Amino acid sequence: MTENGHLTDAVQHILLDLRQMKSFAARPLIIEKAQGIYLTDIDGKRYIDGISGIFVVNIGHGNQHVIEAIRKQQEKVSFVAPLHAVSDTAIRYVTRLGEITPAGLQTIKLLSGGSEATETAMKFARQYFRQAGKPSKYKFIGLYKGYHGATMGAMSATGLGGPRKSVFGPFLEGYVHIAPPACFTCAYGLSYPNCDLLCARMLDYTIQQQGAESVAGFIIEPISNTGGISTPPPEYHPLIRDICTKHNVLLIYDEIITGMGRTGRWFASQTFGVTPDLLCCGKGLSSGYAPLAAVAIRDDLYFSTFWGEDSANIHFAHGHTYGANPIAAAAGLAVIDVVEREGLIAHGQRIGDHIRARVSKEVAALGILGEVRGKGCLVGVEFVADMARKQHFPLERQFGKRVERRLLDAGIILRCDPNWIAFAPPLITTIPQADEMVDIFVRCVGDELQAGGA
Ligand code: PMP
């Protein structure tokens, strides 16, 4: 048997994420190498990585500056236990990261994955209130359709319906969800701006009904991915900021997707002009060159409540073995360099604007455009069967998932849902490359439309 045949056979021994491995094993996608925006499988077929892995590889694959930084770090020290010590590189990294996080959030806990970051933020919030003399504040409010990670606390905060969550219940007590700012599918059946932002005002109502003295935090993705790149109207974030402040509820931004230049600024917090109390980031921090995540914490929360004598026993009682890993920190430092030196945030904004402009026109011309959403280089396209009535295709049609199969055959990977598809290509994507993505996308959407009838 050939080497590739052995690999294909052995796929059944690995469990990938959120998918039936039987069908994957029948037609596996085994990537051997990657460069720039392109991935190559073991048969030599090329794919455009139109979703940066999964909102991760913001600076593109195979960046020599990052590879060299990691190699140099490996030669110095690869592991320092965060229980005993810290590497010089990790200190340099938190200083550098603190230069790009919003003002006042320069206290940083380094971690290795997004779920660790959201868990850390929620544990920090609970310990903070205990030590700040408000131990009854322990609940968290999240959004329906929001996603915050795969571990039990993060899943409790996650507001997804269906088997992705339900098979793991029961969840932690004290997690409440409210409707998201998803105007296209408004849970209240209202239209912006006549709605007067009811979805934001429901946060105020929910905190009051739960009892402000029991609520520790509101956790939210500034733009929700699993909600379909749901992009709130401009008043939403300032409003929820005010409501959280009024009730002494910590605002936790889950910027694991929206951070690191993805939405036109370093963080979506800056894009929307609102500073959270805790900011979780991951994915793009290292651009996938090493597992890396972080929580940026409001300095005064930390120094007023956790900083003191050993005997006071008020240190943050939480940690992970791979936190502040020197290799990951070296990768993170090099990624910030690349984004800054190459002007990738402004460039990514141009690429995102270009994709939004083209798909708005061309999917509308196919007669199935619901809405185009997103900020910076994060684009969501919602499909409808009937544009006038804003009616989706029947769910059993699995329109977007069928388009996904065609996209894969045509050599492009995007994030596909039955009703919407997201683009989030590396920020290094050129206009001709973006055009190639959109050309293939529009062709595949059109072909699926013809094949299935609307
Ligand atoms: N929050 C958001 C918004 C995410 O998209 C993800 C990952 N898809 C996570 C948290 C969890 O991150 P990880 O998979 O790195 O644990």
Short mmCIF file of C-alpha atoms and ligand atoms in Angstrom, two decimals:
data_model
loop_
_atom_site.label_atom_id
_atom_site.label_comp_id
_atom_site.label_asym_id
_atom_site.label_seq_id
_atom_site.Cartn_x
_atom_site.Cartn_y
_atom_site.Cartn_z
CA MET A 1 0.00 0.00 0.00
CA THR A 2 1.20 3.52 -0.72
CA GLU A 3 2.21 5.90 2.10
CA ASN A 4 -0.90 7.99 1.36
CA GLY A 5 -3.06 4.87 1.45
CA HIS A 6 -1.73 4.05 4.94
CA LEU A 7 -2.44 7.59 6.13
CA THR A 8 -5.97 7.49 4.73
CA ASP A 9 -6.63 4.14 6.42
CA ALA A 10 -5.28 5.36 9.75
CA VAL A 11 -7.62 8.39 9.83
CA GLN A 12 -10.18 6.29 11.71
CA HIS A 13 -7.93 6.37 14.79
CA ILE A 14 -8.13 10.11 15.22
CA LEU A 15 -11.12 12.10 16.48
CA LEU A 16 -11.50 15.51 14.87
CA ASP A 17 -13.81 18.28 16.05
CA LEU A 18 -17.58 18.17 15.88
CA ARG A 19 -17.85 15.81 12.97
CA GLN A 20 -18.82 12.28 12.07
CA MET A 21 -15.49 10.54 11.53
CA LYS A 22 -17.02 7.77 9.41
CA SER A 23 -17.88 10.14 6.56
CA PHE A 24 -14.62 12.07 7.07
CA ALA A 25 -12.63 8.82 6.90
CA ALA A 26 -14.38 7.95 3.64
CA ARG A 27 -13.11 11.21 2.12
CA PRO A 28 -10.44 12.65 4.41
CA LEU A 29 -8.79 16.01 3.95
CA ILE A 30 -5.18 15.44 5.00
CA ILE A 31 -3.06 18.57 4.81
CA GLU A 32 0.66 18.17 4.32
CA LYS A 33 1.89 21.73 4.01
CA ALA A 34 0.84 25.35 3.74
CA GLN A 35 2.22 28.65 2.52
CA GLY A 36 0.61 32.09 2.56
CA ILE A 37 -3.13 31.63 1.99
CA TYR A 38 -2.76 28.16 0.49
CA LEU A 39 -2.96 24.66 1.97
CA THR A 40 -1.79 21.55 0.11
CA ASP A 41 -3.11 18.07 0.80
CA ILE A 42 -1.17 14.80 0.59
CA ASP A 43 -2.24 14.33 -3.03
CA GLY A 44 -0.88 17.73 -3.99
CA LYS A 45 -4.28 19.39 -4.34
CA ARG A 46 -4.23 23.10 -3.43
CA TYR A 47 -6.89 24.77 -1.27
CA ILE A 48 -7.40 28.45 -0.57
CA ASP A 49 -7.63 28.93 3.19
CA GLY A 50 -10.49 31.42 3.11
CA ILE A 51 -11.11 31.15 6.84
CA SER A 52 -7.52 31.31 8.19
CA GLY A 53 -7.72 27.76 9.53
CA ILE A 54 -10.62 28.71 11.71
CA PHE A 55 -10.15 32.47 12.30
CA VAL A 56 -6.59 31.72 13.43
CA VAL A 57 -3.86 32.17 10.80
CA ASN A 58 -4.22 35.95 10.45
CA ILE A 59 -0.69 36.49 9.11
CA GLY A 60 -0.84 33.53 6.73
CA HIS A 61 1.00 30.22 6.75
CA GLY A 62 4.74 29.67 6.68
CA ASN A 63 5.84 33.12 7.89
CA GLN A 64 9.64 32.92 8.21
CA HIS A 65 9.91 35.68 10.81
CA VAL A 66 7.69 33.72 13.22
CA ILE A 67 9.31 30.36 12.43
CA GLU A 68 12.75 31.82 13.10
CA ALA A 69 11.59 33.42 16.39
CA ILE A 70 10.25 30.05 17.54
CA ARG A 71 13.46 28.28 16.52
CA LYS A 72 15.61 30.77 18.42
CA GLN A 73 13.41 30.41 21.49
CA GLN A 74 13.63 26.59 21.31
CA GLU A 75 17.40 26.94 21.53
CA LYS A 76 17.15 29.09 24.68
CA VAL A 77 14.37 27.46 26.70
CA SER A 78 11.17 25.66 25.60
CA PHE A 79 9.37 25.29 28.88
CA VAL A 80 9.19 27.22 32.13
CA ALA A 81 6.65 26.09 34.73
CA PRO A 82 4.29 28.97 35.56
CA LEU A 83 4.05 27.56 39.08
CA HIS A 84 7.71 28.37 39.74
CA ALA A 85 9.00 30.99 37.34
CA VAL A 86 8.51 32.96 34.17
CA SER A 87 10.64 33.29 31.03
CA ASP A 88 12.10 36.62 29.92
CA THR A 89 10.21 36.12 26.65
CA ALA A 90 6.82 35.81 28.39
CA ILE A 91 7.47 39.07 30.25
CA ARG A 92 8.46 40.80 27.03
CA TYR A 93 5.33 39.43 25.41
CA VAL A 94 2.83 40.62 28.04
CA THR A 95 4.46 44.07 27.89
CA ARG A 96 4.11 44.11 24.11
CA LEU A 97 0.57 42.71 24.17
CA GLY A 98 -0.36 45.34 26.74
CA GLU A 99 0.63 48.02 24.21
CA ILE A 100 -2.19 46.92 21.91
CA THR A 101 -4.93 45.96 24.39
CA PRO A 102 -7.37 48.74 25.38
CA ALA A 103 -6.10 51.28 27.93
CA GLY A 104 -6.49 50.02 31.50
CA LEU A 105 -6.29 46.33 30.52
CA GLN A 106 -2.57 45.74 30.84
CA THR A 107 -2.68 42.91 33.39
CA ILE A 108 -2.41 39.70 31.42
CA LYS A 109 -2.79 35.99 32.11
CA LEU A 110 -1.28 33.86 29.34
CA LEU A 111 -2.89 30.53 28.40
CA SER A 112 -2.95 28.05 25.54
CA GLY A 113 -6.50 27.97 24.16
CA GLY A 114 -9.69 29.96 23.88
CA SER A 115 -11.69 27.80 26.28
CA GLU A 116 -8.99 28.26 28.90
CA ALA A 117 -9.32 32.01 28.39
CA THR A 118 -13.09 32.19 28.89
CA GLU A 119 -12.90 29.81 31.89
CA THR A 120 -10.14 31.96 33.35
CA ALA A 121 -12.14 35.17 32.89
CA MET A 122 -15.19 33.68 34.62
CA LYS A 123 -13.15 32.23 37.48
CA PHE A 124 -11.39 35.58 37.87
CA ALA A 125 -14.77 37.35 38.04
CA ARG A 126 -16.05 35.00 40.77
CA GLN A 127 -12.91 35.24 42.88
CA TYR A 128 -12.86 39.01 42.39
CA PHE A 129 -16.35 39.46 43.84
CA ARG A 130 -15.62 37.12 46.75
CA GLN A 131 -12.58 39.15 47.65
CA ALA A 132 -14.29 42.47 46.96
CA GLY A 133 -16.89 41.70 49.64
CA LYS A 134 -19.69 40.69 47.27
CA PRO A 135 -19.60 36.88 47.41
CA SER A 136 -23.22 36.53 46.28
CA LYS A 137 -22.29 37.72 42.77
CA TYR A 138 -21.66 34.46 40.91
CA LYS A 139 -24.03 34.24 37.93
CA PHE A 140 -23.15 34.84 34.31
CA ILE A 141 -25.37 36.07 31.52
CA GLY A 142 -24.55 35.06 27.95
CA LEU A 143 -26.23 35.29 24.57
CA TYR A 144 -28.27 32.63 22.84
CA LYS A 145 -26.20 31.37 19.89
CA GLY A 146 -23.01 32.61 21.55
CA TYR A 147 -20.07 30.20 21.77
CA HIS A 148 -17.39 30.42 24.43
CA GLY A 149 -15.57 27.10 24.32
CA ALA A 150 -15.76 23.38 24.84
CA THR A 151 -15.07 22.96 28.58
CA MET A 152 -17.94 22.74 31.07
CA GLY A 153 -17.87 26.34 32.32
CA ALA A 154 -17.42 27.72 28.82
CA MET A 155 -20.19 25.41 27.55
CA SER A 156 -22.47 26.62 30.35
CA ALA A 157 -21.92 30.17 29.09
CA THR A 158 -22.45 29.04 25.50
CA GLY A 159 -25.99 29.71 24.27
CA LEU A 160 -26.27 27.17 21.47
CA GLY A 161 -29.27 24.91 21.17
CA GLY A 162 -29.03 21.42 19.76
CA PRO A 163 -26.72 18.46 20.28
CA ARG A 164 -23.50 20.48 20.20
CA LYS A 165 -24.43 21.44 23.77
CA SER A 166 -27.38 19.37 24.92
CA VAL A 167 -25.61 15.99 24.96
CA PHE A 168 -23.30 17.23 27.72
CA GLY A 169 -25.82 18.52 30.26
CA PRO A 170 -26.55 19.23 32.98
CA PHE A 171 -24.50 22.41 33.06
CA LEU A 172 -23.34 24.71 35.81
CA GLU A 173 -25.96 26.48 37.87
CA GLY A 174 -26.17 30.24 37.52
CA TYR A 175 -25.89 30.66 33.74
CA VAL A 176 -28.64 32.64 32.03
CA HIS A 177 -29.04 33.58 28.37
CA ILE A 178 -30.69 36.46 26.55
CA ALA A 179 -31.45 37.07 22.87
CA PRO A 180 -28.50 38.25 20.75
CA PRO A 181 -28.29 41.48 18.71
CA ALA A 182 -29.03 39.61 15.47
CA CYS A 183 -31.22 42.06 13.57
CA PHE A 184 -31.79 39.83 10.57
CA THR A 185 -33.35 37.14 12.74
CA CYS A 186 -34.49 39.38 15.63
CA ALA A 187 -35.87 37.19 18.41
CA TYR A 188 -38.43 39.87 19.17
CA GLY A 189 -39.53 40.24 15.54
CA LEU A 190 -38.58 43.92 15.64
CA SER A 191 -36.67 46.11 13.18
CA TYR A 192 -33.74 48.35 13.90
CA PRO A 193 -33.81 51.26 14.79
CA ASN A 194 -37.52 51.21 15.77
CA CYS A 195 -36.72 48.37 18.18
CA ASP A 196 -34.98 50.92 20.41
CA LEU A 197 -32.37 48.20 21.05
CA LEU A 198 -34.68 45.96 23.06
CA CYS A 199 -32.02 43.19 22.96
CA ALA A 200 -29.60 45.44 24.88
CA ARG A 201 -32.27 46.69 27.25
CA MET A 202 -33.17 43.06 28.05
CA LEU A 203 -29.75 42.80 29.68
CA ASP A 204 -30.83 45.46 32.17
CA TYR A 205 -34.15 43.69 32.72
CA THR A 206 -32.50 40.28 33.16
CA ILE A 207 -29.94 41.57 35.65
CA GLN A 208 -32.77 43.13 37.64
CA GLN A 209 -34.87 39.96 37.54
CA GLN A 210 -31.92 37.78 38.55
CA GLY A 211 -30.96 40.33 41.18
CA ALA A 212 -27.91 42.49 40.48
CA GLU A 213 -26.45 41.26 43.78
CA SER A 214 -26.24 37.74 42.23
CA VAL A 215 -24.76 38.56 38.78
CA ALA A 216 -20.98 38.54 38.30
CA GLY A 217 -20.60 38.97 34.57
CA PHE A 218 -22.01 39.33 31.08
CA ILE A 219 -19.99 37.37 28.53
CA ILE A 220 -20.34 38.18 24.85
CA GLU A 221 -18.54 37.88 21.53
CA PRO A 222 -18.50 41.43 20.10
CA ILE A 223 -19.44 39.83 16.77
CA SER A 224 -20.92 36.36 17.10
CA ASN A 225 -19.54 33.67 14.83
CA THR A 226 -21.93 30.81 15.55
CA GLY A 227 -24.74 33.35 15.33
CA GLY A 228 -23.67 33.93 11.70
CA ILE A 229 -21.14 36.79 12.02
CA SER A 230 -23.93 38.66 13.81
CA THR A 231 -22.81 42.27 13.90
CA PRO A 232 -24.69 44.47 16.37
CA PRO A 233 -25.85 47.99 15.52
CA PRO A 234 -23.46 50.73 16.71
CA GLU A 235 -25.44 51.63 19.86
CA TYR A 236 -25.44 48.06 21.21
CA HIS A 237 -21.98 47.85 22.77
CA PRO A 238 -22.04 51.29 24.46
CA LEU A 239 -25.47 50.42 25.87
CA ILE A 240 -24.45 47.09 27.36
CA ARG A 241 -21.30 48.72 28.75
CA ASP A 242 -23.45 51.27 30.62
CA ILE A 243 -25.83 48.60 31.90
CA CYS A 244 -22.96 46.46 33.22
CA THR A 245 -21.36 49.47 34.92
CA LYS A 246 -24.67 50.50 36.47
CA HIS A 247 -25.15 47.07 38.06
CA ASN A 248 -21.49 46.37 38.91
CA VAL A 249 -21.52 43.42 36.50
CA LEU A 250 -18.21 42.67 34.78
CA LEU A 251 -18.33 42.91 31.01
CA ILE A 252 -16.34 40.03 29.49
CA TYR A 253 -15.52 40.24 25.80
CA ASP A 254 -14.76 36.94 24.14
CA GLU A 255 -12.51 38.24 21.35
CA ILE A 256 -11.10 34.84 20.47
CA ILE A 257 -12.25 35.36 16.89
CA THR A 258 -12.57 39.15 16.68
CA GLY A 259 -9.16 39.99 18.18
CA MET A 260 -5.73 40.53 16.66
CA GLY A 261 -6.64 42.75 13.74
CA ARG A 262 -9.58 40.74 12.45
CA THR A 263 -12.21 43.51 12.71
CA GLY A 264 -10.27 46.57 11.52
CA ARG A 265 -8.50 47.40 14.81
CA TRP A 266 -6.38 45.26 17.11
CA PHE A 267 -9.51 44.31 19.04
CA ALA A 268 -13.24 44.64 18.31
CA SER A 269 -13.42 46.47 21.62
CA GLN A 270 -11.59 49.30 19.82
CA THR A 271 -13.68 48.82 16.66
CA PHE A 272 -16.84 49.43 18.73
CA GLY A 273 -15.22 52.02 21.03
CA VAL A 274 -16.07 50.14 24.23
CA THR A 275 -13.69 48.79 26.87
CA PRO A 276 -14.66 45.58 28.65
CA ASP A 277 -13.48 44.62 32.15
CA LEU A 278 -11.97 41.35 30.92
CA LEU A 279 -10.91 40.64 27.36
CA CYS A 280 -10.34 37.03 26.23
CA CYS A 281 -8.26 36.37 23.16
CA GLY A 282 -6.71 33.35 21.44
CA LYS A 283 -6.59 32.04 17.87
CA GLY A 284 -4.93 34.97 16.00
CA LEU A 285 -2.63 35.82 18.94
CA SER A 286 -0.07 33.34 17.67
CA SER A 287 -1.65 32.99 14.22
CA GLY A 288 -1.60 29.24 14.90
CA TYR A 289 2.20 28.94 15.12
CA ALA A 290 1.88 27.79 18.76
CA PRO A 291 -1.07 27.27 21.13
CA LEU A 292 -1.59 30.70 22.72
CA ALA A 293 -4.46 32.55 24.41
CA ALA A 294 -4.75 35.31 26.98
CA VAL A 295 -7.05 37.25 29.23
CA ALA A 296 -6.38 40.96 29.56
CA ILE A 297 -7.69 42.12 32.93
CA ARG A 298 -8.65 45.60 34.12
CA ASP A 299 -5.63 46.60 36.16
CA ASP A 300 -7.56 48.19 39.04
CA LEU A 301 -9.66 45.03 39.55
CA TYR A 302 -6.50 43.03 39.90
CA PHE A 303 -4.39 45.39 41.98
CA SER A 304 -7.21 46.37 44.35
CA THR A 305 -8.22 42.81 45.10
CA PHE A 306 -5.54 40.23 44.27
CA TRP A 307 -2.28 42.06 45.03
CA GLY A 308 -1.14 41.74 48.64
CA GLU A 309 0.88 39.77 51.17
CA ASP A 310 1.27 35.99 50.91
CA SER A 311 -0.47 35.63 54.24
CA ALA A 312 -3.60 37.34 52.89
CA ASN A 313 -4.10 34.38 50.51
CA ILE A 314 -5.73 36.54 47.83
CA HIS A 315 -3.65 35.50 44.79
CA PHE A 316 -5.59 34.36 41.71
CA ALA A 317 -6.03 30.68 42.54
CA HIS A 318 -5.90 29.43 38.96
CA GLY A 319 -3.40 28.27 36.38
CA HIS A 320 -2.50 25.91 33.56
CA THR A 321 0.78 24.05 33.02
CA TYR A 322 1.29 25.43 29.51
CA GLY A 323 0.36 29.00 30.44
CA ALA A 324 3.00 31.64 29.61
CA ASN A 325 4.85 29.05 27.54
CA PRO A 326 8.05 30.61 26.14
CA ILE A 327 7.61 29.15 22.65
CA ALA A 328 4.07 30.48 22.44
CA ALA A 329 5.20 33.86 23.79
CA ALA A 330 7.97 34.04 21.18
CA ALA A 331 5.42 33.27 18.47
CA GLY A 332 3.03 35.90 19.87
CA LEU A 333 5.75 38.57 19.91
CA ALA A 334 6.75 37.80 16.33
CA VAL A 335 3.11 37.89 15.18
CA ILE A 336 2.57 41.38 16.61
CA ASP A 337 5.75 42.47 14.76
CA VAL A 338 4.49 41.06 11.47
CA VAL A 339 1.00 42.57 11.77
CA GLU A 340 2.45 45.98 12.61
CA ARG A 341 5.36 46.01 10.16
CA GLU A 342 3.26 44.86 7.23
CA GLY A 343 0.29 47.11 8.02
CA LEU A 344 -1.97 44.06 7.99
CA ILE A 345 -4.89 45.54 9.93
CA ALA A 346 -5.54 48.33 7.41
CA HIS A 347 -4.88 45.92 4.56
CA GLY A 348 -7.29 43.34 6.03
CA GLN A 349 -9.95 46.03 6.28
CA ARG A 350 -9.56 46.73 2.55
CA ILE A 351 -9.81 43.02 1.72
CA GLY A 352 -12.93 42.61 3.89
CA ASP A 353 -14.56 45.69 2.32
CA HIS A 354 -13.78 44.35 -1.14
CA ILE A 355 -15.29 40.93 -0.40
CA ARG A 356 -18.39 42.51 1.21
CA ALA A 357 -18.93 44.81 -1.79
CA ARG A 358 -18.65 41.99 -4.31
CA VAL A 359 -20.76 39.38 -2.54
CA SER A 360 -23.46 41.97 -1.74
CA LYS A 361 -23.89 42.61 -5.44
CA GLU A 362 -23.31 39.15 -6.82
CA VAL A 363 -25.33 37.05 -4.35
CA ALA A 364 -28.16 39.59 -4.68
CA ALA A 365 -27.97 39.05 -8.45
CA LEU A 366 -28.58 35.34 -7.81
CA GLY A 367 -31.74 36.38 -5.94
CA ILE A 368 -30.79 34.77 -2.62
CA LEU A 369 -29.06 37.47 -0.58
CA GLY A 370 -30.31 37.82 2.96
CA GLU A 371 -27.63 40.09 4.37
CA VAL A 372 -23.89 40.69 4.30
CA ARG A 373 -22.36 41.37 7.71
CA GLY A 374 -19.08 41.75 9.54
CA LYS A 375 -16.31 44.24 10.20
CA GLY A 376 -12.75 44.40 8.94
CA CYS A 377 -11.66 41.14 7.37
CA LEU A 378 -14.56 39.14 8.83
CA VAL A 379 -17.47 38.68 6.44
CA GLY A 380 -20.74 36.78 6.83
CA VAL A 381 -23.19 36.14 3.99
CA GLU A 382 -26.71 35.04 4.88
CA PHE A 383 -28.78 33.24 2.25
CA VAL A 384 -32.54 33.36 1.78
CA ALA A 385 -34.84 31.54 -0.61
CA ASP A 386 -37.07 34.61 -0.80
CA MET A 387 -35.42 38.04 -0.59
CA ALA A 388 -38.64 40.04 -0.26
CA ARG A 389 -39.93 37.94 2.64
CA LYS A 390 -36.47 37.27 4.13
CA GLN A 391 -37.30 33.59 4.22
CA HIS A 392 -34.54 31.02 4.61
CA PHE A 393 -34.24 27.88 2.53
CA PRO A 394 -35.92 24.92 4.26
CA LEU A 395 -33.45 23.55 6.80
CA GLU A 396 -33.51 20.08 5.25
CA ARG A 397 -32.16 21.61 2.06
CA GLN A 398 -28.89 22.34 4.00
CA PHE A 399 -28.12 24.96 1.38
CA GLY A 400 -24.91 26.35 2.85
CA LYS A 401 -23.61 22.88 3.74
CA ARG A 402 -24.16 21.73 0.17
CA VAL A 403 -22.31 24.78 -1.09
CA GLU A 404 -19.48 23.79 1.29
CA ARG A 405 -19.03 20.46 -0.55
CA ARG A 406 -18.78 22.31 -3.87
CA LEU A 407 -16.33 24.83 -2.41
CA LEU A 408 -14.12 22.03 -1.15
CA ASP A 409 -14.15 20.32 -4.56
CA ALA A 410 -13.27 23.67 -6.14
CA GLY A 411 -10.40 24.11 -3.67
CA ILE A 412 -11.52 26.67 -1.12
CA ILE A 413 -12.27 26.32 2.59
CA LEU A 414 -14.81 28.67 4.20
CA ARG A 415 -16.97 28.39 7.36
CA CYS A 416 -20.33 27.08 6.20
CA ASP A 417 -23.64 26.82 8.00
CA PRO A 418 -27.00 25.83 6.41
CA ASN A 419 -28.04 29.51 6.18
CA TRP A 420 -24.80 31.47 6.04
CA ILE A 421 -21.16 31.32 5.03
CA ALA A 422 -18.22 33.23 6.50
CA PHE A 423 -15.02 34.51 4.90
CA ALA A 424 -12.10 35.38 7.16
CA PRO A 425 -9.02 34.96 4.97
CA PRO A 426 -5.51 35.72 6.22
CA LEU A 427 -4.94 39.48 6.44
CA ILE A 428 -2.14 39.10 3.87
CA THR A 429 -4.66 38.17 1.15
CA THR A 430 -4.24 40.27 -1.99
CA ILE A 431 -7.11 41.77 -4.00
CA PRO A 432 -6.59 39.26 -6.89
CA GLN A 433 -6.63 36.41 -4.33
CA ALA A 434 -9.80 37.82 -2.73
CA ASP A 435 -11.30 38.01 -6.21
CA GLU A 436 -10.42 34.38 -6.85
CA MET A 437 -12.19 33.43 -3.59
CA VAL A 438 -15.31 35.39 -4.47
CA ASP A 439 -15.34 34.07 -8.06
CA ILE A 440 -15.28 30.47 -6.83
CA PHE A 441 -17.81 31.22 -4.08
CA VAL A 442 -20.34 32.86 -6.39
CA ARG A 443 -19.93 30.07 -8.94
CA CYS A 444 -20.50 27.36 -6.31
CA VAL A 445 -23.51 29.16 -4.82
CA GLY A 446 -24.99 29.57 -8.30
CA ASP A 447 -24.34 25.91 -9.17
CA GLU A 448 -26.00 24.72 -5.97
CA LEU A 449 -28.97 26.97 -6.63
CA GLN A 450 -29.38 25.51 -10.12
CA ALA A 451 -28.86 21.94 -8.97
CA GLY A 452 -31.42 22.12 -6.15
CA GLY A 453 -33.92 24.71 -7.34
CA ALA A 454 -34.65 27.56 -4.96
N1 PMP B 1 -14.78 31.51 22.03
C1 PMP B 1 -15.00 31.68 20.72
C2 PMP B 1 -15.76 32.88 20.25
C3 PMP B 1 -14.53 30.73 19.81
O1 PMP B 1 -14.77 30.88 18.51
C4 PMP B 1 -13.80 29.62 20.29
C5 PMP B 1 -13.28 28.55 19.34
N2 PMP B 1 -14.00 28.32 18.20
C6 PMP B 1 -13.59 29.49 21.66
C7 PMP B 1 -14.08 30.46 22.50
C8 PMP B 1 -12.85 28.33 22.22
O2 PMP B 1 -11.52 28.36 21.83
P1 PMP B 1 -10.66 27.02 21.77
O3 PMP B 1 -11.29 26.14 20.73
O4 PMP B 1 -9.29 27.51 21.42
O5 PMP B 1 -10.71 26.41 23.13
#
